[in-house]
Amino acid sequence: IRDADSMLARRQYEDALRIYRDANNLQDKKSARALLGMARSYHGLKAHKSAADACTESLKYVGDSRVLDAEARNLRGVSLFALGEKADDKRWKLAEEDFRAVLTMVDLYPVAQYNLGMVLLKQLRDEEGLKELRAFVERAGSMPEAASAKKYIENPRRARENFAPDFSFTTMAGEFLSSED
């Protein structure tokens, strides 16, 4: 499985998926870790339904491992979040349940609080979402999501609408322009 883990890090998702699948087959298709690896591979391939399904299967075999349980629930929530389309989408409700469960299980996943804040904003529940994002920023330190959370706190609509990404450039005439301008 270590080979597959390193392939994931190198974004060789299909190769990693094959190894995780083989490892799961060797364990009578009951390896929580291999199934979670498959889910991460599917996530890298943007196959969010397959990722969510692999997480659900993984959860059947995590046993007492709160860490594996939290990882599988967080990734399933992320996958369901990616599949959602509108504020009342049941997949966003299910994602919310997963993120809330992770937050009660382990303190190792502050990103679950960020994910929860985002899914709440998508559901037009700004007050709740902003509360979660603020709490995340307080404990996030230098996590990359902290900068995004601050932008969503500043303008919650960013979570629901397409905005141009931040940019800056110098024109051919030598004038500096940025998205802030």
Backbone as JSON, one array per atom type, in Angstrom:
{
  "sequence": "IRDADSMLARRQYEDALRIYRDANNLQDKKSARALLGMARSYHGLKAHKSAADACTESLKYVGDSRVLDAEARNLRGVSLFALGEKADDKRWKLAEEDFRAVLTMVDLYPVAQYNLGMVLLKQLRDEEGLKELRAFVERAGSMPEAASAKKYIENPRRARENFAPDFSFTTMAGEFLSSED",
  "N": [[0.83, -1.19, 0.0], [2.09, 1.15, 0.55], [3.43, 1.86, -1.81], [1.3, 2.62, -3.41], [0.38, 4.79, -1.94], [2.5, 6.59, -2.33], [2.26, 6.93, -5.05], [-0.19, 8.24, -5.17], [0.59, 10.67, -4.03], [2.16, 11.57, -6.09], [0.29, 12.04, -7.94], [-0.56, 9.97, -9.58], [-3.07, 8.62, -10.17], [-4.63, 6.51, -11.36], [-2.86, 4.34, -11.42], [-2.34, 4.07, -8.69], [-4.91, 3.44, -7.84], [-5.25, 0.87, -8.95], [-3.41, -0.63, -7.42], [-4.4, -0.28, -4.81], [-6.89, -1.48, -5.16], [-6.13, -4.13, -5.71], [-4.92, -4.73, -3.26], [-7.12, -4.57, -1.58], [-8.66, -6.68, -2.6], [-7.06, -8.82, -1.8], [-7.67, -8.89, 0.84], [-10.18, -9.97, 1.06], [-11.94, -8.05, 0.09], [-12.39, -6.29, 2.21], [-10.84, -4.32, 3.36], [-10.37, -1.54, 5.14], [-8.43, 0.46, 4.93], [-7.38, 0.11, 2.32], [-9.69, 0.5, 0.82], [-10.2, 3.16, 1.47], [-7.95, 4.29, 0.31], [-8.58, 3.73, -2.34], [-10.78, 5.41, -2.56], [-9.54, 7.91, -2.26], [-8.02, 7.89, -4.57], [-10.04, 7.83, -6.54], [-11.14, 10.31, -5.94], [-9.04, 12.0, -6.72], [-9.23, 11.55, -9.42], [-11.51, 12.85, -9.94], [-13.85, 11.43, -9.78], [-16.34, 11.54, -8.17], [-18.69, 10.23, -7.22], [-17.93, 7.54, -7.2], [-15.85, 7.78, -5.35], [-17.26, 8.54, -3.03], [-18.82, 6.23, -2.69], [-16.8, 4.3, -2.23], [-15.8, 5.25, 0.17], [-18.03, 4.88, 1.83], [-18.13, 2.1, 1.82], [-15.66, 1.57, 3.0], [-16.11, 2.51, 5.59], [-17.53, 0.46, 6.74], [-15.63, -1.27, 7.68], [-13.8, -0.07, 9.38], [-13.56, -0.51, 12.09], [-12.31, 0.03, 15.33], [-10.83, 2.24, 14.72], [-10.62, 5.5, 14.99], [-9.36, 7.43, 13.53], [-9.21, 6.44, 10.85], [-11.95, 6.25, 10.44], [-12.7, 8.96, 10.65], [-11.23, 10.03, 8.49], [-12.44, 8.7, 6.32], [-15.11, 9.57, 6.53], [-14.79, 12.36, 6.25], [-13.73, 12.54, 3.63], [-15.81, 11.33, 2.22], [-17.8, 13.24, 2.72], [-16.66, 15.44, 1.38], [-16.74, 14.46, -1.22], [-19.51, 14.11, -1.62], [-20.26, 16.75, -1.34], [-19.07, 17.83, -3.63], [-20.71, 16.68, -5.54], [-23.16, 17.86, -5.16], [-25.75, 20.19, -6.17], [-27.63, 22.25, -5.74], [-29.11, 24.46, -3.26], [-30.91, 22.95, -1.66], [-30.09, 20.35, -1.97], [-29.94, 16.96, -1.21], [-27.56, 15.63, -0.95], [-25.79, 17.51, 0.02], [-26.75, 17.85, 2.57], [-26.18, 15.32, 3.62], [-23.4, 15.42, 3.42], [-22.93, 17.46, 5.26], [-23.69, 16.11, 7.61], [-21.65, 14.18, 7.73], [-19.34, 15.82, 8.06], [-19.92, 17.03, 10.53], [-19.92, 14.77, 12.15], [-17.22, 14.0, 11.99], [-16.03, 16.12, 13.35], [-16.82, 15.58, 15.94], [-15.43, 13.32, 16.52], [-12.53, 13.3, 16.31], [-9.78, 15.5, 16.96], [-8.05, 16.0, 15.03], [-8.7, 16.88, 12.55], [-9.11, 19.72, 11.53], [-9.8, 20.72, 9.08], [-12.23, 19.63, 8.49], [-13.99, 21.3, 9.74], [-13.77, 23.59, 8.2], [-14.77, 22.5, 5.81], [-17.38, 21.94, 6.66], [-18.31, 24.55, 7.17], [-18.28, 25.52, 4.55], [-20.19, 23.88, 3.23], [-22.46, 24.62, 4.59], [-22.67, 27.32, 3.86], [-23.18, 26.97, 1.13], [-25.72, 25.94, 1.33], [-27.18, 28.14, 1.86], [-27.1, 28.95, 4.48], [-25.86, 31.1, 5.97], [-25.16, 32.36, 8.47], [-24.6, 30.21, 10.24], [-22.62, 28.93, 8.74], [-20.61, 30.91, 8.58], [-19.9, 31.08, 11.26], [-18.69, 28.58, 11.67], [-16.55, 28.78, 9.86], [-15.12, 30.93, 10.96], [-14.33, 29.8, 13.4], [-12.73, 27.77, 12.39], [-10.65, 29.28, 11.17], [-9.45, 30.34, 13.44], [-8.13, 28.12, 14.51], [-6.66, 27.11, 12.43], [-4.07, 27.88, 11.75], [-1.38, 27.84, 9.58], [-2.64, 26.55, 7.52], [-3.54, 25.9, 4.12], [-6.23, 26.34, 3.46], [-7.06, 28.35, 5.12], [-6.69, 30.96, 4.12], [-8.59, 30.97, 2.07], [-10.91, 30.59, 3.6], [-11.03, 33.01, 4.97], [-11.64, 34.75, 2.88], [-14.2, 33.84, 2.22], [-15.52, 34.41, 4.58], [-15.42, 37.16, 4.52], [-17.0, 37.65, 2.27], [-19.64, 35.87, 1.86], [-21.09, 35.12, -0.4], [-19.28, 34.3, -2.26], [-19.0, 31.58, -1.98], [-21.11, 30.55, -3.31], [-21.37, 31.64, -5.82], [-19.79, 32.18, -9.01], [-16.72, 33.66, -9.06], [-14.19, 35.76, -10.4], [-10.86, 34.62, -10.18], [-8.35, 35.83, -7.88], [-6.06, 38.1, -9.3], [-3.18, 39.56, -10.89], [-1.34, 41.73, -13.01], [0.99, 43.21, -15.33], [0.37, 45.54, -17.76], [0.92, 45.81, -21.35], [1.45, 48.41, -21.75], [2.76, 49.07, -19.51], [1.31, 49.42, -17.18], [0.17, 48.53, -13.97], [-2.23, 46.17, -13.05], [-4.79, 44.74, -11.01], [-7.02, 42.3, -9.54], [-8.17, 43.52, -7.37], [-8.24, 46.16, -8.16]],
  "CA": [[0.0, 0.0, 0.0], [2.98, 2.33, 0.55], [3.66, 2.25, -3.2], [0.1, 3.33, -3.87], [0.37, 6.08, -1.25], [3.44, 7.49, -3.01], [1.67, 7.25, -6.36], [-1.18, 9.29, -4.92], [1.33, 11.92, -3.83], [2.64, 12.0, -7.41], [-0.93, 12.19, -8.76], [-0.7, 8.83, -10.48], [-4.29, 8.11, -9.55], [-5.08, 5.23, -11.89], [-1.92, 3.31, -10.96], [-2.6, 3.89, -7.26], [-6.2, 2.75, -7.73], [-5.04, -0.56, -9.23], [-2.74, -1.25, -6.27], [-5.36, -0.32, -3.69], [-7.91, -2.48, -5.48], [-5.51, -5.45, -5.5], [-4.75, -4.91, -1.81], [-8.45, -4.83, -1.02], [-9.03, -8.03, -3.01], [-6.3, -9.76, -0.97], [-8.3, -8.89, 2.17], [-11.59, -10.32, 0.83], [-12.67, -6.8, -0.16], [-12.81, -5.76, 3.5], [-9.74, -3.52, 3.91], [-10.76, -0.13, 5.28], [-7.35, 1.32, 4.44], [-7.32, 0.0, 0.86], [-10.89, 1.15, 0.3], [-9.99, 4.6, 1.61], [-7.0, 4.63, -0.75], [-9.34, 3.75, -3.59], [-11.6, 6.62, -2.54], [-8.64, 9.05, -2.54], [-7.68, 7.8, -6.0], [-11.22, 8.29, -7.28], [-11.24, 11.75, -5.72], [-8.05, 12.61, -7.61], [-9.75, 11.42, -10.79], [-12.77, 13.6, -9.93], [-14.95, 10.47, -9.84], [-16.84, 11.79, -6.82], [-19.64, 9.2, -6.81], [-17.13, 6.36, -6.87], [-15.13, 8.09, -4.11], [-18.23, 8.46, -1.93], [-19.18, 4.82, -2.51], [-15.66, 3.6, -1.62], [-15.77, 5.69, 1.58], [-19.13, 4.19, 2.52], [-17.7, 0.72, 1.99], [-14.56, 1.61, 3.97], [-16.66, 2.72, 6.93], [-18.01, -0.82, 7.26], [-14.52, -2.08, 8.16], [-12.81, 0.73, 10.14], [-13.42, -1.02, 13.45], [-12.14, 1.03, 16.38], [-9.93, 3.3, 14.29], [-11.29, 6.79, 14.85], [-8.66, 8.18, 12.49], [-9.72, 5.96, 9.56], [-13.36, 6.65, 10.4], [-12.74, 10.4, 10.36], [-10.75, 10.23, 7.12], [-13.45, 8.22, 5.37], [-16.28, 10.46, 6.6], [-14.43, 13.66, 5.68], [-13.63, 12.4, 2.18], [-17.16, 11.11, 1.69], [-18.44, 14.54, 2.75], [-16.09, 16.25, 0.29], [-17.25, 13.9, -2.47], [-20.93, 14.46, -1.71], [-20.28, 18.2, -1.55], [-18.76, 18.06, -5.04], [-21.83, 16.21, -6.36], [-24.35, 18.68, -4.92], [-26.02, 21.17, -7.22], [-28.46, 23.39, -5.33], [-29.15, 24.65, -1.81], [-31.66, 21.91, -0.94], [-29.6, 19.05, -2.42], [-29.8, 16.05, -0.07], [-26.15, 15.24, -0.81], [-25.14, 18.5, 0.89], [-27.18, 17.51, 3.94], [-25.4, 14.15, 4.02], [-22.03, 15.91, 3.63], [-22.95, 18.17, 6.54], [-23.7, 15.1, 8.67], [-20.31, 13.59, 7.81], [-18.4, 16.78, 8.64], [-20.24, 17.17, 11.95], [-19.46, 13.54, 12.82], [-15.75, 14.07, 12.1], [-15.68, 17.09, 14.39], [-17.05, 15.0, 17.26], [-14.57, 12.15, 16.68], [-11.1, 13.57, 16.5], [-9.41, 16.91, 16.82], [-7.0, 16.01, 14.03], [-9.24, 17.28, 11.25], [-9.72, 21.04, 11.5], [-10.33, 20.99, 7.74], [-13.64, 19.24, 8.48], [-14.75, 22.5, 10.13], [-13.8, 24.4, 6.98], [-15.72, 21.84, 4.9], [-18.72, 22.16, 7.21], [-18.66, 25.94, 6.89], [-18.56, 25.68, 3.11], [-21.45, 23.23, 2.86], [-23.53, 25.45, 5.16], [-22.82, 28.49, 2.99], [-23.83, 26.52, -0.11], [-27.12, 25.71, 1.64], [-27.72, 29.47, 2.2], [-27.13, 29.05, 5.95], [-24.66, 31.91, 6.14], [-24.79, 32.61, 9.86], [-23.97, 28.99, 10.74], [-21.4, 28.7, 7.97], [-19.59, 31.88, 8.99], [-19.46, 30.69, 12.6], [-17.76, 27.45, 11.51], [-15.34, 29.27, 9.2], [-14.35, 31.72, 11.93], [-13.71, 28.85, 14.33], [-11.67, 27.11, 11.64], [-9.53, 30.22, 11.02], [-8.78, 30.45, 14.75], [-7.28, 26.96, 14.79], [-6.07, 26.61, 11.2], [-2.66, 28.19, 11.6], [-0.96, 28.16, 8.21], [-3.27, 25.66, 6.54], [-3.87, 26.65, 2.9], [-7.65, 26.69, 3.43], [-7.3, 29.52, 5.99], [-6.83, 32.14, 3.26], [-9.9, 30.86, 1.41], [-11.94, 30.8, 4.61], [-11.11, 34.46, 5.23], [-12.36, 35.36, 1.75], [-15.61, 33.49, 2.34], [-16.04, 35.16, 5.72], [-15.57, 38.53, 4.02], [-18.08, 37.7, 1.29], [-20.17, 34.5, 1.77], [-21.6, 34.82, -1.75], [-18.2, 33.64, -3.01], [-19.2, 30.13, -1.88], [-22.26, 30.14, -4.14], [-21.31, 32.25, -7.15], [-18.48, 32.15, -9.63], [-15.98, 34.9, -9.05], [-12.88, 35.67, -11.03], [-9.82, 34.42, -9.17], [-7.47, 36.97, -7.69], [-5.02, 38.16, -10.33], [-2.48, 40.82, -11.09], [-0.43, 41.69, -14.15], [1.44, 44.49, -15.87], [-0.06, 45.64, -19.16], [1.99, 46.11, -22.31], [1.74, 49.84, -21.61], [3.49, 49.24, -18.27], [0.41, 49.72, -16.07], [-0.12, 47.38, -13.11], [-3.66, 45.96, -12.76], [-5.09, 43.56, -10.2], [-8.46, 42.09, -9.32], [-8.61, 44.51, -6.4], [-8.49, 47.42, -8.86]],
  "C": [[0.88, 1.26, 0.0], [3.26, 2.81, -0.86], [2.49, 3.06, -3.73], [0.02, 4.71, -3.22], [1.32, 7.06, -1.95], [2.95, 7.84, -4.41], [0.6, 8.32, -6.23], [-0.49, 10.65, -4.78], [1.86, 12.47, -5.15], [1.5, 12.16, -8.42], [-1.05, 11.14, -9.86], [-1.91, 8.03, -10.0], [-4.71, 6.74, -10.06], [-4.17, 4.09, -11.44], [-2.15, 3.02, -9.48], [-3.9, 3.11, -7.07], [-6.04, 1.25, -7.96], [-4.4, -1.26, -8.02], [-3.68, -1.35, -5.07], [-6.42, -1.39, -3.93], [-7.37, -3.9, -5.26], [-5.35, -5.74, -4.01], [-6.09, -5.22, -1.14], [-8.91, -6.25, -1.37], [-8.32, -9.08, -2.17], [-6.89, -9.87, 0.44], [-9.8, -9.19, 2.06], [-12.48, -9.1, 0.68], [-13.18, -6.15, 1.12], [-11.71, -4.91, 4.16], [-10.14, -2.05, 3.95], [-9.7, 0.78, 4.68], [-7.26, 1.29, 2.92], [-8.53, 0.69, 0.23], [-10.78, 2.67, 0.4], [-8.98, 5.08, 0.57], [-7.68, 4.68, -2.1], [-10.17, 5.03, -3.67], [-10.74, 7.85, -2.84], [-8.23, 9.07, -4.01], [-8.84, 8.3, -6.85], [-11.38, 9.81, -7.14], [-10.26, 12.5, -6.62], [-8.49, 12.58, -9.06], [-11.06, 12.19, -10.98], [-13.99, 12.7, -10.15], [-15.61, 10.47, -8.46], [-17.85, 10.76, -6.34], [-18.9, 7.94, -6.4], [-16.36, 6.57, -5.57], [-16.07, 7.97, -2.91], [-18.61, 7.02, -1.65], [-18.05, 4.04, -1.84], [-15.53, 4.0, -0.14], [-16.84, 4.98, 2.39], [-18.75, 2.73, 2.79], [-16.59, 0.63, 3.04], [-15.08, 1.72, 5.4], [-17.18, 1.44, 7.56], [-16.9, -1.59, 7.99], [-13.5, -1.3, 9.0], [-12.62, 0.22, 11.56], [-13.32, 0.11, 14.45], [-11.27, 2.21, 15.96], [-10.7, 4.6, 14.02], [-10.65, 7.61, 13.73], [-9.16, 7.75, 11.11], [-11.18, 6.35, 9.38], [-13.48, 8.13, 10.01], [-12.3, 10.69, 8.93], [-11.81, 9.85, 6.1], [-14.67, 9.14, 5.37], [-15.97, 11.83, 5.98], [-14.38, 13.57, 4.15], [-14.99, 12.12, 1.55], [-17.94, 12.43, 1.66], [-17.96, 15.43, 1.61], [-16.64, 15.77, -1.05], [-18.72, 14.24, -2.67], [-21.11, 15.96, -1.97], [-20.04, 18.52, -3.02], [-19.91, 17.65, -5.96], [-23.07, 17.09, -6.24], [-24.5, 19.77, -5.97], [-26.81, 22.38, -6.78], [-28.65, 23.36, -3.81], [-29.88, 23.54, -1.06], [-31.25, 20.49, -1.35], [-29.35, 18.15, -1.21], [-28.35, 15.62, 0.12], [-25.39, 16.24, 0.06], [-25.53, 18.29, 2.34], [-26.37, 16.32, 4.46], [-23.94, 14.54, 4.26], [-21.93, 16.64, 4.96], [-22.91, 17.19, 7.7], [-22.31, 14.47, 8.85], [-19.32, 14.55, 8.47], [-18.65, 16.97, 10.13], [-19.77, 15.94, 12.74], [-17.94, 13.56, 13.01], [-15.36, 14.99, 13.23], [-15.93, 16.56, 15.79], [-16.08, 13.85, 17.56], [-13.14, 12.45, 17.07], [-10.84, 15.05, 16.33], [-8.34, 17.07, 15.74], [-7.45, 16.58, 12.69], [-9.87, 18.67, 11.28], [-10.32, 21.36, 10.13], [-11.79, 20.55, 7.64], [-14.51, 20.43, 8.89], [-14.84, 23.47, 8.96], [-14.84, 23.82, 6.01], [-17.16, 22.04, 5.36], [-19.18, 23.59, 6.93], [-19.03, 26.15, 5.44], [-19.9, 25.06, 2.72], [-22.63, 24.01, 3.43], [-23.74, 26.7, 4.31], [-23.53, 28.12, 1.69], [-25.33, 26.31, 0.09], [-27.84, 27.0, 2.06], [-27.89, 29.65, 3.71], [-25.89, 29.82, 6.39], [-24.23, 32.1, 7.59], [-24.06, 31.4, 10.46], [-22.63, 28.74, 10.05], [-20.28, 29.64, 8.38], [-19.05, 31.55, 10.37], [-18.42, 29.57, 12.5], [-16.46, 27.92, 10.86], [-14.48, 30.1, 10.15], [-13.63, 30.81, 12.93], [-12.56, 28.11, 13.65], [-10.44, 28.02, 11.54], [-8.75, 30.35, 12.32], [-7.81, 29.3, 15.01], [-6.49, 26.48, 13.59], [-4.57, 26.87, 11.08], [-2.34, 28.55, 10.16], [-1.56, 27.22, 7.16], [-3.68, 26.47, 5.31], [-5.33, 27.1, 2.84], [-7.96, 27.94, 4.25], [-7.5, 30.78, 5.15], [-8.18, 32.13, 2.55], [-11.02, 31.14, 2.4], [-12.12, 32.29, 4.9], [-11.85, 35.18, 4.11], [-13.85, 35.06, 1.83], [-16.26, 34.2, 3.51], [-16.33, 36.59, 5.3], [-16.77, 38.67, 3.09], [-18.63, 36.28, 1.08], [-20.72, 34.13, 0.39], [-20.55, 34.1, -2.59], [-18.37, 32.11, -3.0], [-20.27, 29.64, -2.85], [-22.17, 30.63, -5.58], [-19.9, 32.16, -7.7], [-17.89, 33.55, -9.64], [-14.69, 34.7, -9.81], [-11.85, 35.45, -9.93], [-9.0, 35.7, -9.02], [-6.38, 36.93, -8.76], [-4.33, 39.51, -10.28], [-1.55, 40.64, -12.29], [-0.03, 43.11, -14.54], [1.07, 44.5, -17.34], [1.14, 45.93, -20.05], [2.38, 47.58, -22.24], [2.47, 50.13, -20.29], [2.63, 49.59, -17.06], [0.11, 48.45, -15.3], [-1.62, 47.34, -12.82], [-3.8, 44.71, -11.91], [-6.6, 43.44, -10.04], [-9.0, 43.07, -8.29], [-8.93, 45.86, -7.05], [-9.85, 47.4, -9.53]]
}
